[in-house]
Coordinates of C-alpha atoms in Angstrom, one line a residue:
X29 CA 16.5 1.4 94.9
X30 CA 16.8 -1.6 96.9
X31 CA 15.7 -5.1 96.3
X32 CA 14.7 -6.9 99.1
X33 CA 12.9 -10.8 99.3
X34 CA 12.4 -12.3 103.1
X35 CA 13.4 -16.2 103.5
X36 CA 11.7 -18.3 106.6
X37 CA 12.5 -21.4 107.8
X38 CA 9.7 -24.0 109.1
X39 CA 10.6 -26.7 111.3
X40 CA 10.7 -30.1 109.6
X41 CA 7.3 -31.8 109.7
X42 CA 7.1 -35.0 108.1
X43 CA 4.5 -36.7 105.5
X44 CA 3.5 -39.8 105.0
X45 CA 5.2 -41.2 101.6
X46 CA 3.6 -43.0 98.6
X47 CA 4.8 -44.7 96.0
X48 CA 2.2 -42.5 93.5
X49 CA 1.9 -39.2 92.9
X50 CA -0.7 -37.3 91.6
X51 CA 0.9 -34.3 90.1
X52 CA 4.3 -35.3 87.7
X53 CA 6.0 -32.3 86.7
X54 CA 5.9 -31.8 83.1
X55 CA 9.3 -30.8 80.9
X56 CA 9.3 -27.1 79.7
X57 CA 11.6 -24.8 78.7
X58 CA 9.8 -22.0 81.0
X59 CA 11.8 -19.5 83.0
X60 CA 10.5 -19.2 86.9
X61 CA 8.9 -15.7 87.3
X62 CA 7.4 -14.1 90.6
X63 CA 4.9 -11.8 90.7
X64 CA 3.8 -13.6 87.3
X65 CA 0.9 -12.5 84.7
X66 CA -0.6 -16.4 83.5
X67 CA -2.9 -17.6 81.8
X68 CA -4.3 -20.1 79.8
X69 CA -5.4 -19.7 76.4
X70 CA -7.1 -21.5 73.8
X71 CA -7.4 -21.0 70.1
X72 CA -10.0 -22.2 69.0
X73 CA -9.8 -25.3 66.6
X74 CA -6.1 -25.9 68.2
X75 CA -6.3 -29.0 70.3
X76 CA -4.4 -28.1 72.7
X77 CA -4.5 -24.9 75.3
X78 CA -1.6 -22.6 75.7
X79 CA 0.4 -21.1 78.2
X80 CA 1.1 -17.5 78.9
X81 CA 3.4 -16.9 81.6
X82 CA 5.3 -13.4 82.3
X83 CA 7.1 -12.1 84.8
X84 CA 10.1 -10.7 86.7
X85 CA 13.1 -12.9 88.0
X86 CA 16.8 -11.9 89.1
X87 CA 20.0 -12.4 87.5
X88 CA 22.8 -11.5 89.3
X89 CA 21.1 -8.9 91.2
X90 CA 20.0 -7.3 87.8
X91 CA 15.8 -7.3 87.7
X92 CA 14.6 -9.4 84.2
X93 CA 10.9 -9.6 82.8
X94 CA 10.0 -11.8 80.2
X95 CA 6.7 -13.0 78.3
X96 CA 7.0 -16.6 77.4
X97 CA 4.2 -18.8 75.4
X98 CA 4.2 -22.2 76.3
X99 CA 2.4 -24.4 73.2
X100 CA 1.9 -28.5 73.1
X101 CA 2.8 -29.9 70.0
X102 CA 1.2 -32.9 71.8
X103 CA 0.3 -34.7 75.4
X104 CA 4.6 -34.5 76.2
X105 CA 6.1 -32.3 74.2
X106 CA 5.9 -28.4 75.2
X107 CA 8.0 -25.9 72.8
X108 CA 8.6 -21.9 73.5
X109 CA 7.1 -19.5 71.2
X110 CA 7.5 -16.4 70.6
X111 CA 5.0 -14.8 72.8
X112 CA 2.7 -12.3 71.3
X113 CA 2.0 -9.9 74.5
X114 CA 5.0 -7.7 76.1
X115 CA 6.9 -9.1 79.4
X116 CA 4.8 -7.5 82.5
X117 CA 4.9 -7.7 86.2
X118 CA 2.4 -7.5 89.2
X119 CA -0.6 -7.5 87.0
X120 CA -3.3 -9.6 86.0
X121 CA -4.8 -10.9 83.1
X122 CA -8.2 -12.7 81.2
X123 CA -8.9 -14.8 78.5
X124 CA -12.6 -15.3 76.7
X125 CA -14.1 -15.0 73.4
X126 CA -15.2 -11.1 73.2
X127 CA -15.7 -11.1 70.0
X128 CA -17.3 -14.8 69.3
X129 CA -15.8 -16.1 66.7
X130 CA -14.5 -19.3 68.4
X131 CA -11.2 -18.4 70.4
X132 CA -10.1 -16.5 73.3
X133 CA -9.3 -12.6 73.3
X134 CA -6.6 -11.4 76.2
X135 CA -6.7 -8.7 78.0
X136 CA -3.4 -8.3 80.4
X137 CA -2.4 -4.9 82.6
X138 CA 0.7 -4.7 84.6
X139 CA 4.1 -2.8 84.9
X140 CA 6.8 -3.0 82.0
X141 CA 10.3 -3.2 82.1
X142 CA 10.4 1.1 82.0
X143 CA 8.2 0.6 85.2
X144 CA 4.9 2.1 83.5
X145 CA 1.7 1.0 83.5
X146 CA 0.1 -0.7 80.9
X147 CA -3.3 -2.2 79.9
X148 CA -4.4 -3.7 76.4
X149 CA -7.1 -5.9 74.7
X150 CA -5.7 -8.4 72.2
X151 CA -8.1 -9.6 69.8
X152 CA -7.3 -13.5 68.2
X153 CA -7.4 -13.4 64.7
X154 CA -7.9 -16.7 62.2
X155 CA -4.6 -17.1 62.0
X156 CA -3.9 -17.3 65.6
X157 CA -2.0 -13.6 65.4
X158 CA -3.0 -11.3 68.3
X159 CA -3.8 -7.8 67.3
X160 CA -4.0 -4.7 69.7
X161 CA -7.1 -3.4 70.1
X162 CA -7.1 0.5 70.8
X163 CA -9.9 0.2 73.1
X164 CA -8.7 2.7 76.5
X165 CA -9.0 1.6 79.5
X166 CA -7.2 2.0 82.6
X167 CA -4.5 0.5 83.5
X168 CA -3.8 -0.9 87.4
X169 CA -1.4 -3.2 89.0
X170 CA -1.8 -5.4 92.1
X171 CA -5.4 -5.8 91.1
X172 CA -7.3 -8.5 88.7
X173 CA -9.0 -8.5 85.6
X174 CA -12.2 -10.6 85.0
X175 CA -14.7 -11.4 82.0
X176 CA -17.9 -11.9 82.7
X177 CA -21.8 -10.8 81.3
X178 CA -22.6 -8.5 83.8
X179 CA -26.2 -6.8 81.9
X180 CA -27.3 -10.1 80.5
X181 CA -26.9 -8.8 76.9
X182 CA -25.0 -11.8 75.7
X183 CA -21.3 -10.3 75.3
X184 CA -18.7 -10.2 77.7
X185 CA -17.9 -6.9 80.2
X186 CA -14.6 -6.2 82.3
X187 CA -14.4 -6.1 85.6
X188 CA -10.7 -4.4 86.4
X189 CA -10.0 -3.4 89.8
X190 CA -6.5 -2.2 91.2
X191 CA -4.3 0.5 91.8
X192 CA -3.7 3.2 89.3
X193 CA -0.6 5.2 87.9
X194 CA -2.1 8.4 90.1
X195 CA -1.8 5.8 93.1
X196 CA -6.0 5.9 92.8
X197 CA -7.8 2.7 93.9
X198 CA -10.4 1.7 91.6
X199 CA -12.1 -1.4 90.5
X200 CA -14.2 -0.5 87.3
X201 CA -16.8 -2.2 85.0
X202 CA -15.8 -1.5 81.3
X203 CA -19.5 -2.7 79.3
X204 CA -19.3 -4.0 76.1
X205 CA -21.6 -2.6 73.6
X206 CA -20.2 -5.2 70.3
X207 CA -17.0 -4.7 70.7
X208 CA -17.1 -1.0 72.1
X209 CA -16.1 -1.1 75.4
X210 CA -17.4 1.9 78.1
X211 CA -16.7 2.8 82.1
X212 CA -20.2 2.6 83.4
X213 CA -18.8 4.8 86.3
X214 CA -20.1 2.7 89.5
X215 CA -19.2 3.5 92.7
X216 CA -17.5 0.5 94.0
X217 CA -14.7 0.6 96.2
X218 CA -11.5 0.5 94.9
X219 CA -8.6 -1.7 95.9
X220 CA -5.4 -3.4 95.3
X221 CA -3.5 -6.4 96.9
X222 CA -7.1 -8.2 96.9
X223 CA -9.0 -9.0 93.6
X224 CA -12.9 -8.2 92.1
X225 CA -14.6 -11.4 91.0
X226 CA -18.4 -11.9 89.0
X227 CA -20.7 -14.3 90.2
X228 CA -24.8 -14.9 90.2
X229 CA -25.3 -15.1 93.9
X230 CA -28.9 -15.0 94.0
X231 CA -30.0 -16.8 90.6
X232 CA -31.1 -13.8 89.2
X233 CA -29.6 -14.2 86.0
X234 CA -27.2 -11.2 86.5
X235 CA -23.2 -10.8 87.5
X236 CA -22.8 -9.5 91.3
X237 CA -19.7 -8.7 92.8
X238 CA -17.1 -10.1 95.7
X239 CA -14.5 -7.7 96.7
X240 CA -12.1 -8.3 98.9
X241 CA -8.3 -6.3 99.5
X242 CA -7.0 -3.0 100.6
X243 CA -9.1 0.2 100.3
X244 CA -6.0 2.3 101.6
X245 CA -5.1 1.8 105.0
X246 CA -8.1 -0.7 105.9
X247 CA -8.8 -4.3 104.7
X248 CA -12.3 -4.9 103.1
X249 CA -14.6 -8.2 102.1
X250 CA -17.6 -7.1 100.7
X251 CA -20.5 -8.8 98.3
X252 CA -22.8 -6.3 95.7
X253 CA -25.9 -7.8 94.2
X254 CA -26.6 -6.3 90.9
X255 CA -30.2 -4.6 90.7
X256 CA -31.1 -4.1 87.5
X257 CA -27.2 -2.7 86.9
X258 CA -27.1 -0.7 90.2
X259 CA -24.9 -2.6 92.5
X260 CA -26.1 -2.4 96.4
X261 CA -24.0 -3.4 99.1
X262 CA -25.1 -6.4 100.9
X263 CA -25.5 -6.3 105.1
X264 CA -23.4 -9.7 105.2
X265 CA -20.6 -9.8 108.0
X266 CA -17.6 -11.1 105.5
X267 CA -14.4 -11.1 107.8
X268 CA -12.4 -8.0 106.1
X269 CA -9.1 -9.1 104.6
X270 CA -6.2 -7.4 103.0
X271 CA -3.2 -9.0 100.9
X272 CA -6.5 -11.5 99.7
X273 CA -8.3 -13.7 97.3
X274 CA -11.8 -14.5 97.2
X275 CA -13.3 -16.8 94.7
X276 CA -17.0 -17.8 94.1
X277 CA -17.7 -21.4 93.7
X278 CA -20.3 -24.0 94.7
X279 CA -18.5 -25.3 97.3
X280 CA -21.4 -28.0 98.6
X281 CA -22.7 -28.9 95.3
X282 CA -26.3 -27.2 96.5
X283 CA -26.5 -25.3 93.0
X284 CA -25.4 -21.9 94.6
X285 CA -22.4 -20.0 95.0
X286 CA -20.4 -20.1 98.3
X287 CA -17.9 -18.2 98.9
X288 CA -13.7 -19.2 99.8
X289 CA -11.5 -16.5 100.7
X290 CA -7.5 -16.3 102.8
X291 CA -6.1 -13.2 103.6
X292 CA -4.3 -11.3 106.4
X293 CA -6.4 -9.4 108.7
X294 CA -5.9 -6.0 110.8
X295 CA -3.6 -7.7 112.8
X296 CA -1.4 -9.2 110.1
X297 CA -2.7 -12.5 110.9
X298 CA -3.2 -15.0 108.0
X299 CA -7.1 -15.9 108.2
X300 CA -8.9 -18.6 105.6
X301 CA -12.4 -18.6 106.0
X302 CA -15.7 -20.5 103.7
X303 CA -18.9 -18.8 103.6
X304 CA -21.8 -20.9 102.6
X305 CA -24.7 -19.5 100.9
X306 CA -28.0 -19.6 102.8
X307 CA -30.8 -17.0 101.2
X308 CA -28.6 -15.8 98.6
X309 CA -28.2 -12.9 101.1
X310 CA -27.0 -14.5 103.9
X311 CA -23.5 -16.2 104.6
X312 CA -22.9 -19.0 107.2
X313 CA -19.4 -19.2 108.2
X314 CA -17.9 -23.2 107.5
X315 CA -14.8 -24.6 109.5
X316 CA -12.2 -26.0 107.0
X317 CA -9.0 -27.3 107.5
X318 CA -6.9 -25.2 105.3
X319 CA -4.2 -23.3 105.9
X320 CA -4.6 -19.4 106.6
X321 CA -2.4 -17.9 103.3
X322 CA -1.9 -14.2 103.1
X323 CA -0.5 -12.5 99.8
X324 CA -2.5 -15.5 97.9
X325 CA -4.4 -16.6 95.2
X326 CA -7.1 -19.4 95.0
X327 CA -8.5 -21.6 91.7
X328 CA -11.2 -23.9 91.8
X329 CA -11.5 -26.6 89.8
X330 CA -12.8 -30.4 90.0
X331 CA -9.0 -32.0 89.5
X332 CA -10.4 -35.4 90.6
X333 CA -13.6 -35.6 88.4
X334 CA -15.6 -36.5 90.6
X335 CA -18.3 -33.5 90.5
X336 CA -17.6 -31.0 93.0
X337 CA -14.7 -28.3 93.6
X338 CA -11.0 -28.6 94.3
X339 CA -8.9 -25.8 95.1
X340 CA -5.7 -25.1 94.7
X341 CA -3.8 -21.9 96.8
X342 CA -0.4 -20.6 96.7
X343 CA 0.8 -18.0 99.1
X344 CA 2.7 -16.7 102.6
X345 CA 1.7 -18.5 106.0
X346 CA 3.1 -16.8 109.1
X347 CA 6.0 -19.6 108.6
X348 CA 7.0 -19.9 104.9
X349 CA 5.8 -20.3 101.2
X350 CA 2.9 -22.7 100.2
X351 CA 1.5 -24.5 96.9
X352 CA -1.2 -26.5 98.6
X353 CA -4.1 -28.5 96.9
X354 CA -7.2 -29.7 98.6
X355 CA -9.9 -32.6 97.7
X356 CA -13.3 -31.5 98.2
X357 CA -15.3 -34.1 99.6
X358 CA -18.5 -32.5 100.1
X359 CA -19.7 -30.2 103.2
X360 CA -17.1 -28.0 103.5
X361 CA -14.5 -31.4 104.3
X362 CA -11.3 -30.5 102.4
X363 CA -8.1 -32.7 102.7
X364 CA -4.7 -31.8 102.0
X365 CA -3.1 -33.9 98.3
X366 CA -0.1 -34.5 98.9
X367 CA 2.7 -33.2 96.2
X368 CA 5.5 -32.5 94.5
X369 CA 4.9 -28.6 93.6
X370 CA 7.2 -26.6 95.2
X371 CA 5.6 -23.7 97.8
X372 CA 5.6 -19.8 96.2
X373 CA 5.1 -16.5 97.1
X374 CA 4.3 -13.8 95.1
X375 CA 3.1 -16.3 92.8
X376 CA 0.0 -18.3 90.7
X377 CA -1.1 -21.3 90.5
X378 CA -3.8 -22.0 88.0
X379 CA -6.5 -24.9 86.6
X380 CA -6.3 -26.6 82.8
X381 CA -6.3 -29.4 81.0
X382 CA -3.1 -29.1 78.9
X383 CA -3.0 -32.9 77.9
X384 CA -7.0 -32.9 77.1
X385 CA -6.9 -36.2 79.1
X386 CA -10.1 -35.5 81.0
X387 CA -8.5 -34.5 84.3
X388 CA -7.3 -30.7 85.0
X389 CA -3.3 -30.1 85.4
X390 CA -1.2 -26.9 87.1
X391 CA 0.7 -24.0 85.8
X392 CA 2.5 -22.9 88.8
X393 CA 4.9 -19.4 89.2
X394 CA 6.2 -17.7 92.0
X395 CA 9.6 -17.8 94.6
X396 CA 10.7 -20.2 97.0
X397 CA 12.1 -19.6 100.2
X398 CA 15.3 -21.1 98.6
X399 CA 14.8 -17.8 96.0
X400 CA 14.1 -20.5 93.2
X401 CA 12.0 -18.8 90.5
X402 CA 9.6 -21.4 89.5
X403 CA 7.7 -21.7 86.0
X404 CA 6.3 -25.2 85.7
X405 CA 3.6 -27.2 84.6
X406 CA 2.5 -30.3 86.4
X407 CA 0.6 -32.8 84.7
X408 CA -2.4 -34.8 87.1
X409 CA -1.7 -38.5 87.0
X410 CA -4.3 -39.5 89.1
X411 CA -6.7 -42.1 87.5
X412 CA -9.7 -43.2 90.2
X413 CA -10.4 -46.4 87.9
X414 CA -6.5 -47.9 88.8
X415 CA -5.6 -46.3 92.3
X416 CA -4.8 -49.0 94.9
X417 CA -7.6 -48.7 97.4
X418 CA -5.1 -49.4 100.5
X419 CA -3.0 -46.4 99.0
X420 CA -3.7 -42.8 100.7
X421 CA -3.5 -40.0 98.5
X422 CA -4.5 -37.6 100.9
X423 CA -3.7 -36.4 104.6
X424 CA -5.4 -34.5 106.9
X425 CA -4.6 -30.9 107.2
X426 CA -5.6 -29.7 110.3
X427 CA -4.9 -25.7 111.1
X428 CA -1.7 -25.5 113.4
X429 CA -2.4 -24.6 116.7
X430 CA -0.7 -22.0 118.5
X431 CA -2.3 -22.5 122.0
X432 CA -0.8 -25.7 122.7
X433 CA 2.3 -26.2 124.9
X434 CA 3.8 -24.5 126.1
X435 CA 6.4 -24.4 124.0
X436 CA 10.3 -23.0 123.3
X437 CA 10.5 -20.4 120.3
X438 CA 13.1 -18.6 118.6
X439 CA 12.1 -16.2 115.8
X440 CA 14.1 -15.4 112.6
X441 CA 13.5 -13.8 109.4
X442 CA 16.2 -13.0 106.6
X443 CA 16.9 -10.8 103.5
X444 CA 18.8 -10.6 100.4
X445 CA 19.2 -6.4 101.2
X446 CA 21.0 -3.2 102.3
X447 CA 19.5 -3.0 105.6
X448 CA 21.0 0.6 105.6
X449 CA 18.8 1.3 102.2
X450 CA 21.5 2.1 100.3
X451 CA 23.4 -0.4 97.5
X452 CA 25.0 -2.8 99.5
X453 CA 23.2 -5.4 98.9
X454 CA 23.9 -8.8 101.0
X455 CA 22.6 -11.7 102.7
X456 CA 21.3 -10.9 106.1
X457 CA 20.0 -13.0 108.8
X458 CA 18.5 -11.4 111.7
X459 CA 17.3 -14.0 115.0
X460 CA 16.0 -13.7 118.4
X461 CA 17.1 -15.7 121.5
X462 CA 14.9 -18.2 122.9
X463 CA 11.6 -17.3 124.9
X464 CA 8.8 -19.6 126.5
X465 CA 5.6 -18.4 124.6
X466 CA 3.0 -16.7 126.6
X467 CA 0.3 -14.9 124.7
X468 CA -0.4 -15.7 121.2
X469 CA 2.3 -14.4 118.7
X470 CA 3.6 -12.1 121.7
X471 CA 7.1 -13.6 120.4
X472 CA 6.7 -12.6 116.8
X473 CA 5.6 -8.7 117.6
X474 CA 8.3 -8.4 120.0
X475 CA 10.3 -9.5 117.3
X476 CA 9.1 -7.4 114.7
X477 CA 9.4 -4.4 116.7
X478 CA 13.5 -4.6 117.4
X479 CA 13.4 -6.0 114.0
X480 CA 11.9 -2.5 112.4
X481 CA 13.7 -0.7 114.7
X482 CA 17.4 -2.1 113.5
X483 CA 16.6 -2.0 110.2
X484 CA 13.3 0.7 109.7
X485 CA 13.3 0.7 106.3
X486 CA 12.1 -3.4 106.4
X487 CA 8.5 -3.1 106.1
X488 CA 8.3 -1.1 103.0
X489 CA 9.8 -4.3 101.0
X490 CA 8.9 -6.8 103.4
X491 CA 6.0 -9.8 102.4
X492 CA 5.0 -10.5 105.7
X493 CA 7.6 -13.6 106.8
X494 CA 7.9 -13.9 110.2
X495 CA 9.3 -17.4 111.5
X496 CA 9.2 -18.9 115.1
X497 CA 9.9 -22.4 115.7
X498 CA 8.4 -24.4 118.5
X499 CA 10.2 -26.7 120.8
X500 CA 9.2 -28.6 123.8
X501 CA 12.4 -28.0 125.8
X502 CA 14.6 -24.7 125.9
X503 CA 18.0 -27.3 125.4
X504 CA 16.2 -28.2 121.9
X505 CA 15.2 -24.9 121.1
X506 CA 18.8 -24.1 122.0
X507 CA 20.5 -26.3 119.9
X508 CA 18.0 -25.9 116.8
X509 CA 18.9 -22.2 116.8
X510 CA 22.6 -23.1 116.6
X511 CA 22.0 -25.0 113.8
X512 CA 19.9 -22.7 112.2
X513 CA 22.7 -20.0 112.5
X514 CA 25.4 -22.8 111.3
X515 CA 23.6 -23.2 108.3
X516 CA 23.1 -19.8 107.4
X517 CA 26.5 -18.9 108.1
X518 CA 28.0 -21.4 105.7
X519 CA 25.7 -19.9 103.1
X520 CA 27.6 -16.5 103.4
X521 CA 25.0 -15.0 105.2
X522 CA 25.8 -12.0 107.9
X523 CA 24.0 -12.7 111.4
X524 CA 22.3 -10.3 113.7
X525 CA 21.5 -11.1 116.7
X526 CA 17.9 -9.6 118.2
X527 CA 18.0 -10.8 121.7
X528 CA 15.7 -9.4 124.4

């Protein structure tokens, strides 16, 4: 086996600095994971909510996973626990009060360090133990795990969706009948790389259903309304996106649930898209300046208190990592926050109060390009009643544009691999010579194809980075690329050169 993780480079654009900033990372003693399981968990008459973070990471080459429990003593101090769940990978996991007696049951699935699947309800006892609950149900990895009343009987279902140890796609409603859980047996599409998520489209009182991911080969966005606990698929023309996340949320404070969703599309094009509720079963398509992720995830939450719903997105443009947070200021009209948090893939970031000073903070996990593992927490310092008016916390983000120009472009990608497949495992860069772009992204398939045909076993590890840099003359381009390759070089890294 061969571990491979793909670096990319994006030309230096500059921000606009500020003396304050609204997220102040916080000091912990957490290790940085990728493909993390996190969550936040409270305990009831505990003040203050906890961390769960697992994950893998790499030490000298050698794969690690570990479950760490993050607890505040108080609004500065963080200590580590000994975590009560086991040290998974590429899962999920969901936190709520099953059981109602006043703090949060976990349910987490994922791959162990023996590389089996796993899946197991926790139940929070008085004492803030966690005991395993011998409840079956079906493991999946690259999938999500969700909470939610789905029959209106007043205890919580599971919604688990993924891919199984058989390789089956499934995404499955477990119903809770007090405390006995069942597979209702639905037929819903199953996927994986994507997520299943509850929400009450139409008012009904009832839990429908947004889908979004691979089913196989193809990508899929879909909605099912619950009738009466038959869910029918919706006509609605949702784009179809693999390597997704799709979250419900009120996005125009109109007391119904929109739809925000970023993903890669047939094409292997990053796509993020709104969809604004018009009829409960109609969707309107809504511009927003935000930047297409793939291989992403997406949390709502109002970090700014001021009634309506941030998000916050981590994931893989066509150029690099992101951790991006927007303001929501009504009709669709996000802007970028600028920040401190570092940009991940195959990573989380995810809403909570930690400090319980009225304003929502970050856990953030994932990789940088720089192959930092992050685990961090970022506390929100932003405080509406003391900002200075004249400062700018916020920039526009408009989507990059790739039909301007024209300009210069070399493309690069890079790997910490055996491009052979075997053990010999090194830092590779691999670059193009310089081309005038024609047609969009033209450069980058050309690219791809020598790339996969120099080293074919590439796309069965690869996470989709594919890097071109724009210049307005060839003589910049030029020289940018010899820098590049400078820099890489003193970084022990072998070149190849993909010229056409």
């Amino acid at each position: 086996m061969w571990k491979k993780v793909v670096i990319s480079i994006l030309f230096s654009a500059s921000l606009i600095s500020i003396q304050a900033q609204v997220f102040e990372l916080v000091k912990t003693d957490m290790k940085g994971v990728m493909e993390p399981v996190a969550t936040w968990i409270s305990s009831g008459d505990e003040l203050f909510p906890e961390a769960f973070l697992s994950g893998e990471y790499y030490l000298k080459d050698q794969q690690m996973l570990i479950s760490q429990w993050t607890k505040p003593q108080n609004k500065t101090n963080l200590v580590q626990l000994t975590s009560p769940f086991p040290a998974l990978y590429r899962g999920a996991v969901a936190a709520a009060d099953y059981d109602k007696d006043g703090d949060e049951d976990v349910i987490l699935t994922g791959i162990t360090k023996e590389n089996s699947l796993f899946i197991r309800l926790f139940r929070q006892e008085d004492d803030h133990r966690f005991t395993p609950i011998n409840e079956l149900f079906t493991p999946v990895t690259d999938g999500s795990v969700e909470w939610g009343d789905y029959d209106h009987d007043g205890d919580l279902d599971l919604l688990i969706a993924g891919k199984e140890s058989s390789n089956q796609l499934s995404t499955r409603i477990y119903r809770n009948d007090q405390g006995i859980f069942t597979d209702i047996n639905l037929d819903l599409p199953g996927i994986y790389h994507g997520n299943a998520t509850w929400g009450d489209l139409d008012k009904d009182g009832d839990l429908d259903i947004l889908i979004t991911g691979s089913i196989g080969s193809k990508p899929i966005t879909a909605v099912y309304r619950n009738d009466n606990g038959k869910y029918i698929r919706l006509a609605v023309q949702l784009i179809a996106l693999k390597n997704s996340a799709a979250v419900w949320g009120d996005l125009d404070n109109d007391n119904d649930l929109d739809i925000l969703l970023s993903g890669e599309d047939g094409k292997g094009m990053p796509v993020c898209v709104a969809y604004r509720n018009e009829a409960s079963t109609y969707f309107k398509q809504m511009p927003v300046a935000m930047r297409p992720l793939k291989s992403c995830t997406i949390d709502l939450g109002d970090f700014d208190r001021d009634g309506d719903l941030d998000v916050v997105m981590t994931g893989e443009s066509l150029e690099r990592s992101y951790t991006l947070v927007y303001q929501n200021n009504q009709g669709f009209n996000f802007q970028q926050v600028i920040s401190p948090i570092p940009g991940v893939s195959a990573g989380t970031a995810l809403w909570e109060d930690f400090d319980l000073d009225g304003d929502l903070d970050l856990l953030v996990a994932g990789l940088t390009i720089c192959y930092d593992f992050v685990g961090q927490i970022y506390r929100n310092n932003l405080n509406p009643a003391i900002v200075d008016e004249n400062e700018d916390l916020f920039i526009e983000a408009p989507i990059p544009q790739t039909n301007n120009g024209p300009f210069y472009y070399y493309v690069f990608s890079s790997c910490y691999c055996d491009p052979s497949g075997g053990d010999n495992i090194a830092y590779h860069l691999y670059v193009s010579n310089v081309h005038l772009l024609g047609e969009k992204y033209e450069l980058n398939y050309k690219f791809n194809d020598l790339l996969l045909k120099e080293v074919p076993n590439w796309g069965e590890a690869d996470r989709g980075f594919r890097t071109s840099n724009g210049h307005v003359t060839k003589k910049e381009a030029e020289a940018a690329r010899k820098q590049l390759i400078e820099s890489y070089k003193d970084t022990h890294f072998e070149v190849h050169y993909l010229n056409w």
